[in-house]
Amino acid sequence: MSKHTHSKPKILSLMPFKAIEMEYLSDFKTQFIIEELNVSNREEAIAAIRSNVVESGPYDAFIVLMGTKPYEPFTPEFLAPLIPHCKTIVSASAGYDKFPIDWLTENDIWFCNTRNSVSEPTADMAMFLTLAVIRDTSRAEKSARAGLWRNDHVPCTDPSGLKLGIIGMGAIGKHHARKASVFNMHVQYYNRRRLPPEDELIYNVTYCETLEDLLRTSDVISVSCPLDATTKGLLSHKEFAQMKDGTFLVNTARGAIIDEHALIAALESGKVARAGLDVFEDEPEINKYFIESDRCIIQPHLGGLTQKARRDAEKECLENIKSLFSTGRPVAPVNEISRR
């Protein structure tokens, strides 16, 4: 392995930068050296990381930008060539379930996600799906395209006055709450930790002490929590049974948070009137039921995929790295490293 003789910290990016302003990137390169890989699948990526570390490394940081599906999952085998020198791995996504966080912590590597860039676009998707399930828009569009004017549509539900229950009041949940209030919806939430009173006032939200309280009293339920060991299958048969009959459900977080078989049963029974789904358990494969059912409004995980989000996420990755090397701590760490 070549010796680390550069005075500037050296960074390896799994993909080329595509959206960040060149002026910002040029300024960043005055303080850091960036190398970009150009690989198309997981096998190529693993081989390229190994060879780059041997020929050009070691690296102080590793960047994973948007469009991770061809390279997942990011296992210890995938990332092992970067240790022991790498100090941080930064991701342009909000979710981090595809990364071995515990393993990274054991190896003194900070892991950072992007908390701001994709939050509002994802909340926009959540709000879009909220309105779509309430107003039954997909079925109406299919009828109109088929020349069936209004078909069997009866006056649909109005969002005004409905109670929206948000599971997970992080940045995405907060944005969704703010947007929902414009439609005169009453917002309540369930979270691992209750928000400070001033935040509840700002977002005009009410706290539910238990998940069951939220499920039992909400007209619309929106999933915005991270996927981890505690939230996998969070909504299953028991939880659907606790909901009101005819509840509307929205998921823009991760597909595996919802037991899809339980959701299908709830849709078939009418417990859930309609579901708006941007994420799926086995994506890009989608359960045939969701594709064919008129009770589902589906999107191909587009929540955070906007031009502005991509640009801001790339910048946020670099801001995490800058902060770590200037202050000893990144901006948005998912884990805690005490020995660096």
Coordinates of C-alpha atoms in Angstrom, one line a residue:
M1 CA 0.0 0.0 0.0
S2 CA 1.3 3.4 -0.9
K3 CA 2.2 5.7 2.1
H4 CA -0.2 8.5 3.0
T5 CA 2.1 11.4 2.2
H6 CA -0.5 14.0 1.2
S7 CA -0.9 17.0 3.5
K8 CA -4.6 17.2 2.4
P9 CA -7.1 14.6 3.6
K10 CA -7.9 12.2 0.8
I11 CA -11.5 11.2 -0.1
L12 CA -12.9 8.5 -2.3
S13 CA -16.4 8.8 -3.8
L14 CA -18.3 5.7 -4.9
M15 CA -19.9 7.7 -7.7
P16 CA -19.1 10.9 -9.7
F17 CA -20.6 14.1 -8.4
K18 CA -23.5 15.1 -10.7
A19 CA -25.3 18.1 -9.3
I20 CA -23.2 20.1 -6.9
E21 CA -22.1 23.6 -7.9
M22 CA -18.6 23.5 -9.5
E23 CA -17.6 26.6 -7.6
Y24 CA -18.3 24.9 -4.3
L25 CA -16.5 21.7 -5.4
S26 CA -13.5 23.7 -6.6
D27 CA -13.3 25.5 -3.3
F28 CA -13.6 22.2 -1.4
K29 CA -10.7 20.7 -3.4
T30 CA -8.4 23.5 -2.1
Q31 CA -8.6 21.7 1.3
F32 CA -9.2 18.0 0.2
I33 CA -8.2 15.6 -2.5
I34 CA -11.2 13.8 -4.1
E35 CA -11.1 10.7 -6.3
E36 CA -14.3 9.4 -7.9
L37 CA -15.0 5.9 -8.9
N38 CA -17.1 5.1 -12.1
V39 CA -18.5 1.6 -11.5
S40 CA -21.9 0.2 -12.4
N41 CA -22.5 -2.6 -9.9
R42 CA -21.6 -4.1 -6.6
E43 CA -18.8 -6.4 -7.8
E44 CA -17.1 -3.7 -9.7
A45 CA -17.3 -1.4 -6.7
I46 CA -15.8 -3.9 -4.3
A47 CA -12.9 -4.5 -6.7
A48 CA -12.4 -0.8 -7.5
I49 CA -12.3 0.2 -3.8
R50 CA -9.7 -2.5 -3.1
S51 CA -7.5 -1.6 -6.0
N52 CA -7.7 2.2 -5.3
V53 CA -6.7 1.7 -1.7
V54 CA -3.7 -0.3 -2.8
E55 CA -2.7 2.0 -5.6
S56 CA -3.7 5.4 -4.4
G57 CA -4.9 5.2 -0.8
P58 CA -5.4 5.1 2.1
Y59 CA -8.4 7.4 2.3
D60 CA -9.7 9.6 5.1
A61 CA -13.3 9.5 4.0
F62 CA -15.7 7.6 1.8
I63 CA -18.7 9.2 0.0
V64 CA -21.9 7.4 -1.1
L65 CA -24.1 9.6 -3.3
M66 CA -27.6 9.1 -4.5
G67 CA -28.5 6.0 -6.6
T68 CA -27.2 3.3 -4.3
K69 CA -29.4 0.3 -5.4
P70 CA -26.8 -1.3 -7.7
Y71 CA -24.2 -1.4 -4.9
E72 CA -26.3 -2.5 -1.9
P73 CA -25.9 -3.7 0.7
F74 CA -22.9 -1.9 2.1
T75 CA -21.6 -4.8 4.2
P76 CA -18.3 -5.0 6.2
E77 CA -16.8 -6.9 3.2
F78 CA -17.6 -4.0 0.9
L79 CA -16.1 -1.4 3.3
A80 CA -13.3 -3.4 4.9
P81 CA -10.5 -2.1 2.5
L82 CA -11.1 1.4 3.8
I83 CA -10.1 0.5 7.4
P84 CA -8.2 1.3 9.6
H85 CA -7.4 4.7 8.1
C86 CA -10.9 5.9 7.1
K87 CA -12.4 8.3 9.6
T88 CA -15.9 8.8 8.2
I89 CA -18.4 7.4 5.7
V90 CA -21.0 9.9 4.5
S91 CA -24.2 9.1 2.6
A92 CA -26.4 11.4 0.5
S93 CA -29.5 9.5 1.7
A94 CA -31.6 10.0 4.9
G95 CA -32.0 6.2 5.4
Y96 CA -29.1 4.2 6.7
D97 CA -30.5 0.7 7.0
K98 CA -28.2 -0.6 4.3
F99 CA -25.0 0.3 6.2
P100 CA -23.4 -1.7 9.1
I101 CA -23.5 1.1 11.7
D102 CA -22.4 -1.1 14.6
W103 CA -19.5 -2.4 12.6
L104 CA -18.5 1.1 11.6
T105 CA -18.6 2.2 15.2
E106 CA -16.5 -0.7 16.3
N107 CA -13.9 0.4 13.8
D108 CA -14.0 4.1 14.9
I109 CA -15.7 5.3 11.7
W110 CA -18.3 8.1 11.9
F111 CA -21.3 7.4 9.7
C112 CA -23.3 10.5 8.5
N113 CA -26.6 10.7 6.7
T114 CA -28.2 13.8 5.1
R115 CA -30.8 15.2 7.4
N116 CA -31.9 18.3 5.5
S117 CA -31.4 17.8 1.7
V118 CA -34.0 15.1 1.1
S119 CA -36.3 15.9 4.0
E120 CA -38.6 18.5 2.5
P121 CA -38.9 16.7 -0.9
T122 CA -39.8 13.5 0.9
A123 CA -42.4 15.4 3.0
D124 CA -43.8 16.8 -0.3
M125 CA -44.2 13.2 -1.5
A126 CA -45.9 12.3 1.8
M127 CA -48.2 15.2 1.4
F128 CA -48.9 14.3 -2.2
L129 CA -49.8 10.7 -1.2
T130 CA -51.8 12.0 1.7
L131 CA -54.0 14.0 -0.6
A132 CA -54.1 11.3 -3.2
V133 CA -55.4 8.6 -0.9
I134 CA -57.9 10.9 0.7
R135 CA -59.2 12.2 -2.7
D136 CA -58.9 8.8 -4.5
T137 CA -57.1 10.5 -7.4
S138 CA -55.4 7.5 -9.1
R139 CA -58.7 5.7 -9.6
A140 CA -60.3 8.9 -10.9
E141 CA -57.5 9.4 -13.4
K142 CA -57.8 5.8 -14.7
S143 CA -61.5 6.4 -15.2
A144 CA -61.0 9.7 -17.0
R145 CA -58.3 8.1 -19.3
A146 CA -60.7 5.3 -20.1
G147 CA -63.4 7.7 -21.1
L148 CA -65.6 6.9 -18.0
W149 CA -66.5 10.4 -16.8
R150 CA -66.6 10.2 -13.0
N151 CA -67.5 6.6 -13.4
D152 CA -68.7 5.3 -9.9
H153 CA -67.0 8.1 -8.0
V154 CA -69.0 9.5 -5.2
P155 CA -68.1 12.7 -3.4
C156 CA -64.7 11.9 -1.9
T157 CA -63.3 12.7 1.5
D158 CA -62.1 16.2 2.4
P159 CA -58.7 16.6 4.3
S160 CA -60.0 19.5 6.3
G161 CA -60.6 18.4 9.9
L162 CA -59.1 14.9 9.5
K163 CA -56.5 13.8 12.1
L164 CA -53.1 12.9 10.6
G165 CA -50.9 10.7 12.7
I166 CA -47.2 10.8 11.9
I167 CA -44.9 8.0 13.1
G168 CA -41.5 9.5 13.5
M169 CA -41.2 13.3 14.0
G170 CA -37.8 13.9 12.5
A171 CA -37.1 16.5 9.8
I172 CA -39.4 14.7 7.3
G173 CA -42.2 14.4 9.8
K174 CA -41.9 18.0 10.8
H175 CA -42.1 19.2 7.2
H176 CA -45.1 17.0 6.6
A177 CA -46.9 18.3 9.7
R178 CA -46.3 21.9 8.6
K179 CA -47.7 21.2 5.1
A180 CA -50.7 19.3 6.4
S181 CA -51.7 22.2 8.6
V182 CA -52.3 24.2 5.4
F183 CA -55.0 21.8 4.5
N184 CA -56.6 22.2 8.0
M185 CA -55.6 18.8 9.2
H186 CA -55.0 18.1 12.9
V187 CA -51.6 16.6 13.4
Q188 CA -50.5 14.2 16.1
Y189 CA -47.3 12.2 16.3
Y190 CA -45.6 9.2 18.0
N191 CA -41.8 9.4 18.4
R192 CA -39.2 7.7 20.5
R193 CA -38.7 11.0 22.3
R194 CA -41.2 13.7 22.7
L195 CA -40.4 17.0 21.1
P196 CA -39.7 20.1 23.2
P197 CA -42.9 22.1 24.0
E198 CA -41.6 24.9 21.7
D199 CA -41.3 22.6 18.8
E200 CA -44.8 21.2 19.4
L201 CA -46.0 24.8 19.3
I202 CA -44.1 25.6 16.1
Y203 CA -45.4 22.6 14.2
N204 CA -48.8 22.6 15.9
V205 CA -48.7 18.9 16.8
T206 CA -49.9 16.8 19.7
Y207 CA -47.9 14.0 21.2
C208 CA -49.3 10.4 21.5
E209 CA -47.8 8.6 24.5
T210 CA -48.1 5.2 22.7
L211 CA -48.2 4.0 19.1
E212 CA -51.5 2.4 19.9
D213 CA -53.0 5.8 20.9
L214 CA -51.9 7.2 17.5
L215 CA -53.2 4.2 15.5
R216 CA -56.6 4.2 17.3
T217 CA -57.3 7.9 16.9
S218 CA -55.9 8.9 13.5
D219 CA -57.8 9.1 10.2
V220 CA -54.6 9.2 8.2
I221 CA -51.4 7.5 9.3
S222 CA -48.0 8.5 7.7
V223 CA -44.8 6.5 8.3
S224 CA -41.7 8.7 8.6
C225 CA -39.4 6.8 11.0
P226 CA -36.0 5.2 10.1
L227 CA -35.8 1.4 9.5
D228 CA -33.8 -0.4 12.1
A229 CA -34.2 -3.5 14.3
T230 CA -36.9 -1.9 16.4
T231 CA -39.0 -0.6 13.5
K232 CA -38.9 -3.6 11.1
G233 CA -42.5 -4.9 10.8
L234 CA -43.6 -2.1 13.1
L235 CA -47.1 -2.1 11.5
S236 CA -48.4 -5.7 11.3
H237 CA -51.7 -7.5 11.9
K238 CA -52.0 -6.4 15.5
E239 CA -51.4 -2.7 14.7
F240 CA -53.8 -2.7 11.7
A241 CA -56.5 -4.1 14.0
Q242 CA -56.0 -1.1 16.3
M243 CA -56.8 1.4 13.5
K244 CA -60.1 2.9 12.7
D245 CA -62.1 1.2 9.9
G246 CA -61.4 3.0 6.6
T247 CA -58.0 4.5 7.7
F248 CA -55.8 6.0 5.1
L249 CA -52.1 4.9 5.2
V250 CA -49.0 6.6 3.7
N251 CA -45.4 5.3 3.7
T252 CA -42.4 7.3 2.4
A253 CA -39.9 5.8 4.9
R254 CA -38.9 2.2 4.2
G255 CA -41.0 -0.6 2.9
A256 CA -40.0 -3.1 5.6
I257 CA -41.4 -1.0 8.4
I258 CA -44.8 -2.3 7.2
D259 CA -45.7 -6.0 7.1
E260 CA -46.9 -6.0 3.5
H261 CA -49.0 -9.2 3.9
A262 CA -50.7 -7.5 6.9
L263 CA -51.3 -4.4 4.8
I264 CA -52.9 -6.4 2.0
A265 CA -55.2 -8.1 4.5
A266 CA -56.1 -4.7 5.9
L267 CA -56.8 -3.3 2.5
E268 CA -59.0 -6.3 1.5
S269 CA -61.0 -6.0 4.7
G270 CA -61.5 -2.3 4.4
K271 CA -59.6 -1.6 7.7
V272 CA -57.4 0.5 5.4
A273 CA -59.4 2.3 2.8
R274 CA -56.4 3.3 0.6
A275 CA -52.6 3.2 0.9
G276 CA -50.1 5.6 -0.7
L277 CA -46.7 3.9 -1.0
D278 CA -43.4 5.3 -2.2
V279 CA -41.4 2.4 -0.7
F280 CA -41.6 -1.3 -0.8
E281 CA -40.0 -4.2 1.1
D282 CA -38.3 -5.8 -1.9
E283 CA -37.9 -2.8 -4.2
P284 CA -37.4 -2.4 -7.0
E285 CA -39.7 -5.4 -7.1
I286 CA -43.2 -4.4 -6.1
N287 CA -45.8 -6.9 -4.8
K288 CA -48.3 -7.6 -7.6
Y289 CA -51.2 -6.7 -5.3
F290 CA -50.0 -3.1 -5.0
I291 CA -49.6 -2.8 -8.7
E292 CA -53.0 -4.0 -9.6
S293 CA -55.2 -2.8 -6.7
D294 CA -57.3 0.3 -7.1
R295 CA -56.8 0.8 -3.3
C296 CA -53.2 1.7 -3.8
I297 CA -51.4 4.8 -5.1
I298 CA -47.8 3.9 -5.8
Q299 CA -44.5 5.6 -6.7
P300 CA -41.1 4.2 -7.4
H301 CA -39.3 5.6 -4.3
L302 CA -39.1 9.1 -5.7
G303 CA -39.6 11.0 -2.4
G304 CA -36.2 12.5 -2.1
L305 CA -35.2 12.4 -5.7
T306 CA -35.4 16.0 -7.0
Q307 CA -32.8 18.1 -8.7
K308 CA -32.4 20.4 -5.7
A309 CA -32.3 17.5 -3.2
R310 CA -29.5 15.9 -5.2
R311 CA -27.5 19.1 -5.3
D312 CA -28.0 19.8 -1.7
A313 CA -27.3 16.2 -0.6
E314 CA -23.9 16.2 -2.4
K315 CA -23.0 19.5 -0.6
E316 CA -24.2 18.1 2.7
C317 CA -21.9 15.1 2.3
L318 CA -18.9 17.4 1.9
E319 CA -20.1 19.7 4.8
N320 CA -20.0 16.6 7.1
I321 CA -16.4 15.9 6.0
K322 CA -15.3 19.6 6.4
S323 CA -16.8 19.7 9.9
L324 CA -15.1 16.5 11.0
F325 CA -11.7 17.7 9.9
S326 CA -12.1 21.2 11.2
T327 CA -13.9 20.6 14.5
G328 CA -13.4 16.8 15.2
R329 CA -17.1 16.1 14.8
P330 CA -19.3 15.9 11.6
V331 CA -22.6 17.8 11.2
A332 CA -25.0 14.8 11.1
P333 CA -23.5 11.7 12.8
V334 CA -25.7 8.7 13.1
N335 CA -23.3 7.0 15.5
E336 CA -20.9 8.3 18.2
I337 CA -17.1 7.8 18.0
S338 CA -15.2 8.6 21.2
R339 CA -11.7 7.4 20.4
R340 CA -10.9 9.6 17.4

